[in-house]
XYZ file of C-alpha atoms in Angstrom:
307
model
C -5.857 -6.645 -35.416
C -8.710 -5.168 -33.453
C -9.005 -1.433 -32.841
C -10.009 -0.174 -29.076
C -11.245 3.496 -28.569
C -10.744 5.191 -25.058
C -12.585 8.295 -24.944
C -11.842 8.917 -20.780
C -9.000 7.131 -19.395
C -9.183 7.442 -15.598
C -6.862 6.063 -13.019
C -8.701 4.428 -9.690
C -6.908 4.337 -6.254
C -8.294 1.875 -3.837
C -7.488 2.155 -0.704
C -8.243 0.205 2.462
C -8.758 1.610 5.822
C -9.585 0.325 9.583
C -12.316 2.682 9.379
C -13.284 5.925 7.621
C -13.901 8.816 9.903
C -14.695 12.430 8.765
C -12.187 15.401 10.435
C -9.389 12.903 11.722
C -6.406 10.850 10.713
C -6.248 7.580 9.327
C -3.905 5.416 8.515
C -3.664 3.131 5.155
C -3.780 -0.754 5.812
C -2.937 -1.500 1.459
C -3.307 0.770 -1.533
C -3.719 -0.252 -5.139
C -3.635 1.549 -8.145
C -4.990 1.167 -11.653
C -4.294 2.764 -14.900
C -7.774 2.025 -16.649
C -10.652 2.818 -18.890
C -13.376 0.301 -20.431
C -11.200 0.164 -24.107
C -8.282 0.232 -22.043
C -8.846 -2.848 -20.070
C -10.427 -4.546 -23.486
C -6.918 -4.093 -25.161
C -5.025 -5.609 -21.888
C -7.437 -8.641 -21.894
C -7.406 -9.216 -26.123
C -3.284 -9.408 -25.731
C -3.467 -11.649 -22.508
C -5.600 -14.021 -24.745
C -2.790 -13.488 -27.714
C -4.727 -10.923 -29.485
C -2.975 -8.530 -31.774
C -4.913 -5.035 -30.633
C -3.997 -1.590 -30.764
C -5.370 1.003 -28.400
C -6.111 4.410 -29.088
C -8.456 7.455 -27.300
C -7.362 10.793 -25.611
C -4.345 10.561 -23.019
C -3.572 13.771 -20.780
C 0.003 14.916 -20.750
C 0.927 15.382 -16.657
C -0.074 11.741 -15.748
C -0.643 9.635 -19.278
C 2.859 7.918 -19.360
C 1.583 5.782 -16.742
C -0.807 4.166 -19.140
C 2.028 3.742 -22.041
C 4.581 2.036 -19.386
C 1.481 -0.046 -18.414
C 0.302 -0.721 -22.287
C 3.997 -1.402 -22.936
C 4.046 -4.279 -20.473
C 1.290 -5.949 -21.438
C 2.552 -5.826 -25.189
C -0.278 -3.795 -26.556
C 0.432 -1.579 -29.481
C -0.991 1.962 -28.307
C -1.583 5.623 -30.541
C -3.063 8.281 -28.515
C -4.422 12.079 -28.783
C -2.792 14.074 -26.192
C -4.174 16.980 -24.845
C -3.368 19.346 -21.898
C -4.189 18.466 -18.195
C -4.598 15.323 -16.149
C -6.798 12.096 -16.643
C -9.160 12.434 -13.843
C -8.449 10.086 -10.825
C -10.570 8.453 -8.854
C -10.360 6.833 -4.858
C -12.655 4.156 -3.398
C -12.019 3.398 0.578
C -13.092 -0.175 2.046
C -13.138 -0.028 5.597
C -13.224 -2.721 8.178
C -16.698 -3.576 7.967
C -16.473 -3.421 3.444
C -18.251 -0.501 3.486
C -16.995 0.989 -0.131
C -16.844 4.904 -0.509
C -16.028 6.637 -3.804
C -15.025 9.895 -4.178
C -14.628 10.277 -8.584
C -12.955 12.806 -10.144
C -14.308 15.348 -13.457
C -13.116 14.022 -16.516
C -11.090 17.149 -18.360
C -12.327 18.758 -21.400
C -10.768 18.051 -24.436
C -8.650 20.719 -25.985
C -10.180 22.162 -29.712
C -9.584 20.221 -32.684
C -8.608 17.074 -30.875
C -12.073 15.292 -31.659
C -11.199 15.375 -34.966
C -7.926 14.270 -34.631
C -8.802 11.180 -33.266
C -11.860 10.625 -35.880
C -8.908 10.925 -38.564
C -6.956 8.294 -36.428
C -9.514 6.207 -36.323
C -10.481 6.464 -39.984
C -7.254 5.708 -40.724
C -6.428 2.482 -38.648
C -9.808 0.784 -38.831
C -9.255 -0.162 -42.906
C -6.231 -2.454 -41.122
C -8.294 -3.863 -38.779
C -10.846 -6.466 -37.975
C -12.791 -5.190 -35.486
C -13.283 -2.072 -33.240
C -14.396 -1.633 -29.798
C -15.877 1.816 -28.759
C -16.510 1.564 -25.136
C -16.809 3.870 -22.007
C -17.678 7.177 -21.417
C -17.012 10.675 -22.507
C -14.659 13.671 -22.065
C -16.781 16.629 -20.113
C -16.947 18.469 -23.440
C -18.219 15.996 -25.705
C -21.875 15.084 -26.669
C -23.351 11.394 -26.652
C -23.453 11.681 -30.867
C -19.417 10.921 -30.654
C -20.116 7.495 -30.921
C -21.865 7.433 -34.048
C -19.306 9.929 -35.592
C -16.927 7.499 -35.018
C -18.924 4.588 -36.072
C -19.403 6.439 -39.115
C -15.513 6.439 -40.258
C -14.946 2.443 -39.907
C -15.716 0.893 -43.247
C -18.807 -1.776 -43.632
C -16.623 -4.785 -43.428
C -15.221 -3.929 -40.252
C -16.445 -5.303 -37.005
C -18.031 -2.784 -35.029
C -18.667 -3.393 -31.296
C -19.753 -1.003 -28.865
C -19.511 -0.957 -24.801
C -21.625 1.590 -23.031
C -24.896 3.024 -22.206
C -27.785 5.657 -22.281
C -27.753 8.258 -25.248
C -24.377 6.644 -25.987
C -25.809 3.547 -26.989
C -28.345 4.697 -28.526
C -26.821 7.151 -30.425
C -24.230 3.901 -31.540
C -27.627 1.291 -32.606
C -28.693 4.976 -35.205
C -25.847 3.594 -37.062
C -25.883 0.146 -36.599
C -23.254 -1.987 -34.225
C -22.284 -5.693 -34.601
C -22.104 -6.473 -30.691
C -22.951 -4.489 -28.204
C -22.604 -5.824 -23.991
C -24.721 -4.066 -21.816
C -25.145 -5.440 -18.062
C -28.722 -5.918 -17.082
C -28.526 -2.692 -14.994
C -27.134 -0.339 -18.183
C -30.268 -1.870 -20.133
C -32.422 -0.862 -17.586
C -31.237 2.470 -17.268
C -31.106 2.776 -21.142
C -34.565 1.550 -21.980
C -36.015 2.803 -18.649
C -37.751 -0.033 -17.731
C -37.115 -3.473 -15.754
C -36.252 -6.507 -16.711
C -36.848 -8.922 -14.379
C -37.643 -12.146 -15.209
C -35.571 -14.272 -18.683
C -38.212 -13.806 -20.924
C -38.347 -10.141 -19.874
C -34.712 -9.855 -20.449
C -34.537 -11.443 -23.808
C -37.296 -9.188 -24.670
C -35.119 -6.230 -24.069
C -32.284 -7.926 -26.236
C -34.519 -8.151 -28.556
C -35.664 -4.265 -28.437
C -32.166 -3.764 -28.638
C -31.694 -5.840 -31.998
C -34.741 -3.891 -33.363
C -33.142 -0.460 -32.784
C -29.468 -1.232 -34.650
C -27.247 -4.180 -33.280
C -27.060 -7.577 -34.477
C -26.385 -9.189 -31.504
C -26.596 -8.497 -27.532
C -24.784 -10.056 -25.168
C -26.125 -9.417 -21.641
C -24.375 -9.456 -18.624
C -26.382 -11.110 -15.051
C -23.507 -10.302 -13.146
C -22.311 -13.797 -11.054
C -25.177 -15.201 -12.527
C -24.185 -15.917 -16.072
C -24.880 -14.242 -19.297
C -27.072 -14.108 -22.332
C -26.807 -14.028 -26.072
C -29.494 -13.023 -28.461
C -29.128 -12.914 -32.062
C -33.069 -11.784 -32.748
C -33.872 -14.849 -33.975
C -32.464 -17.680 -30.735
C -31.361 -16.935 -27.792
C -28.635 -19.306 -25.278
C -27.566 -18.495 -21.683
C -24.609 -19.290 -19.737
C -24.459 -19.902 -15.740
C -21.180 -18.624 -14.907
C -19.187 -20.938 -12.056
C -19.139 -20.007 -8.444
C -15.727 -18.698 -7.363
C -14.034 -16.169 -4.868
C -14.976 -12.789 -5.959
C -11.971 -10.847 -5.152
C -12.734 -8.189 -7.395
C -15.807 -6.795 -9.971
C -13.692 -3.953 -11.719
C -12.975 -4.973 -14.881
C -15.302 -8.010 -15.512
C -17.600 -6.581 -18.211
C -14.519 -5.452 -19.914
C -12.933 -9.070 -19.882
C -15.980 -10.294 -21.252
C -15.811 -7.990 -24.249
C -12.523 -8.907 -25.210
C -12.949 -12.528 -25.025
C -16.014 -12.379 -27.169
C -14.504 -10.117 -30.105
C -11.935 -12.589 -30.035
C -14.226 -15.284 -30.613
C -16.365 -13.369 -32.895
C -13.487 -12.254 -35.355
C -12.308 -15.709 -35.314
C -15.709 -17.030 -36.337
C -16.873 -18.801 -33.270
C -20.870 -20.273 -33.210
C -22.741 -17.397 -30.851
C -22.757 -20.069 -27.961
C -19.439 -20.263 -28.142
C -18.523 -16.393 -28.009
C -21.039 -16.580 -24.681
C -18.894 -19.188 -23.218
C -16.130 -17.299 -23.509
C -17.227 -13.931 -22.869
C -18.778 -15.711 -19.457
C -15.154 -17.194 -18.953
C -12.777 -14.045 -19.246
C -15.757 -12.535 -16.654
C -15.566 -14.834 -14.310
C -11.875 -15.020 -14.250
C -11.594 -11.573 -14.011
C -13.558 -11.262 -10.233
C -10.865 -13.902 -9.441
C -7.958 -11.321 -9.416
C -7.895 -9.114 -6.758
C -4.705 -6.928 -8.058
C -5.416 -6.440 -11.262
C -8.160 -4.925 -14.045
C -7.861 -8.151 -16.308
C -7.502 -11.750 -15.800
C -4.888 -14.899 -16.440
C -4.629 -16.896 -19.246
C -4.501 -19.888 -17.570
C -7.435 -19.164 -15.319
C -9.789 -17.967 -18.072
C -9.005 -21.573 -19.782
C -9.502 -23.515 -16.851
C -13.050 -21.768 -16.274
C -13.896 -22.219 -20.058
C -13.890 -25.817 -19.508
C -16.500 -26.058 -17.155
C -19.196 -23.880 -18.787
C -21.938 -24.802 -20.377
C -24.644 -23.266 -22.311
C -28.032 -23.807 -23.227
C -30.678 -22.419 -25.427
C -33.361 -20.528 -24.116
């Protein structure tokens, strides 16, 4: 079973206008909403693969059911810490011309105690488990050492990956992380510095290695992705296709690569199909995850190559 850990569940509301115009009234051309979160999309994409995953995180009482009924559907097991208030909602307006405007919310403090609670849940479920996934961001109360208290309650033998960024991330490599995906922008902005060129990026895998993870898988965006181990590096060109949507993408990719890592895949391999569940992901324009079938059919066409 593998473990994911919400920490700020949000839901996003895009909505699609003939144009957006301050002080007068518009009309709404299609709406779509999504119940998400970075662990919360992981779970959805490990059981569309056939995973066995169980979610977990803070959930907000007025608006949280949502994220059960959606959980429920997608036949992930789910445990949450509730606490009072709302989970923070978020719009994003595409007008005519695909201009994009976001308006996000405050993510609610947590209520006392409830850090804890969830550090005992953890502690609890990881024993059963063979892997856990910590990504996302934080509650408005909480500090970036979260991470490594949690880190710090899944036993040795467990698989620990980690999804996020900044003093998050490197709070999370303190106590050292089996995979971690950062997208070549969140590297940037984490080791404040470019990275332009592939030997410049595989150098900042590799500073990434040095500080606490064992391997980095680095997302190019539509260009592909690359995995360094410290000691060889391979890189995958992902497949051209109609980007319908980008929310979601670096999520699929983490959920197809833990499944491939706790199955025992060869680290080309877990690229391949981290680059895959990506890439099928921008395909779906109505949802935060991607198809079965399409993430197979784009796994047969990759192919990767040491670097």
């Amino acid at each position: 079973m593998i473990l994911t850990v919400c920490l700020s569940p949000c839901i996003d509301i895009d909505i699609e206008l003939e144009s957006l115009g301050i002080g007068r009234s518009q009309n709404i051309i299609s709406k779509r909403t999504f119940y998400t979160g970075k662990a919360i999309n992981v779970a959805i994409g490990c059981a569309r693969l056939g995973g066995d995953v169980l979610a977990t995180g803070f959930m907000y009482d007025e608006n949280g059911n949502q994220f059960e009924l959606q959980l429920h559907r997608e036949n992930v097991q789910y445990r949450f810490v509730w606490n009072r208030g709302r989970v923070r909602v978020n719009y994003k307006f595409v007008d005519h011309r695909s201009m994009l405007t976001e308006v996000n919310d405050v993510s609610p403090a947590l209520e006392p105690g409830k850090e804890e609670e969830l550090l005992d849940l953890v502690a609890r479920f990881a024993p059963e488990c063979e892997a856990v996934i910590i990504s996302g961001g934080l509650a408005a109360n909480m500090t970036p050492d979260y991470y490594a208290k949690l880190l710090n309650v899944i036993p040795g033998n467990v698989i620990r990956i980690v999804d996020t960024e900044g003093d998050r991330l490197l709070e999370s490599l303190k106590c050292g992380v089996d995979f971690i995906k950062p997208n070549i922008s969140e590297m940037e902005r984490t080791l404040k510095r470019r990275f332009e060129t592939q030997e410049e990026q595989i150098e900042g895998c590799r500073q990434l290695i040095s500080m606490g993870a064992k391997k980095v898988l680095l997302s190019l965006g539509k260009s592909g992705a690359i995995l360094c181990n410290g000691e060889r590096s391979w890189f995958c060109k992902s497949i051209n296709v109609a980007m319908n949507s980008t929310v979601g993408a670096g999520d699929a990719m983490v959920s197809a690569a833990a499944l491939a890592l706790c199955s025992g895949k060869s680290d080309p391999e877990i690229l391949r199909c981290g680059v895959a569940a990506g890439t099928a992901a921008v395909t779906e324009p109505d949802t935060i995850s991607f198809t079965k079938e399409k993430y197979e059919e784009i796994l047969k066409t990759l192919l990767v190559e040491e670097i």
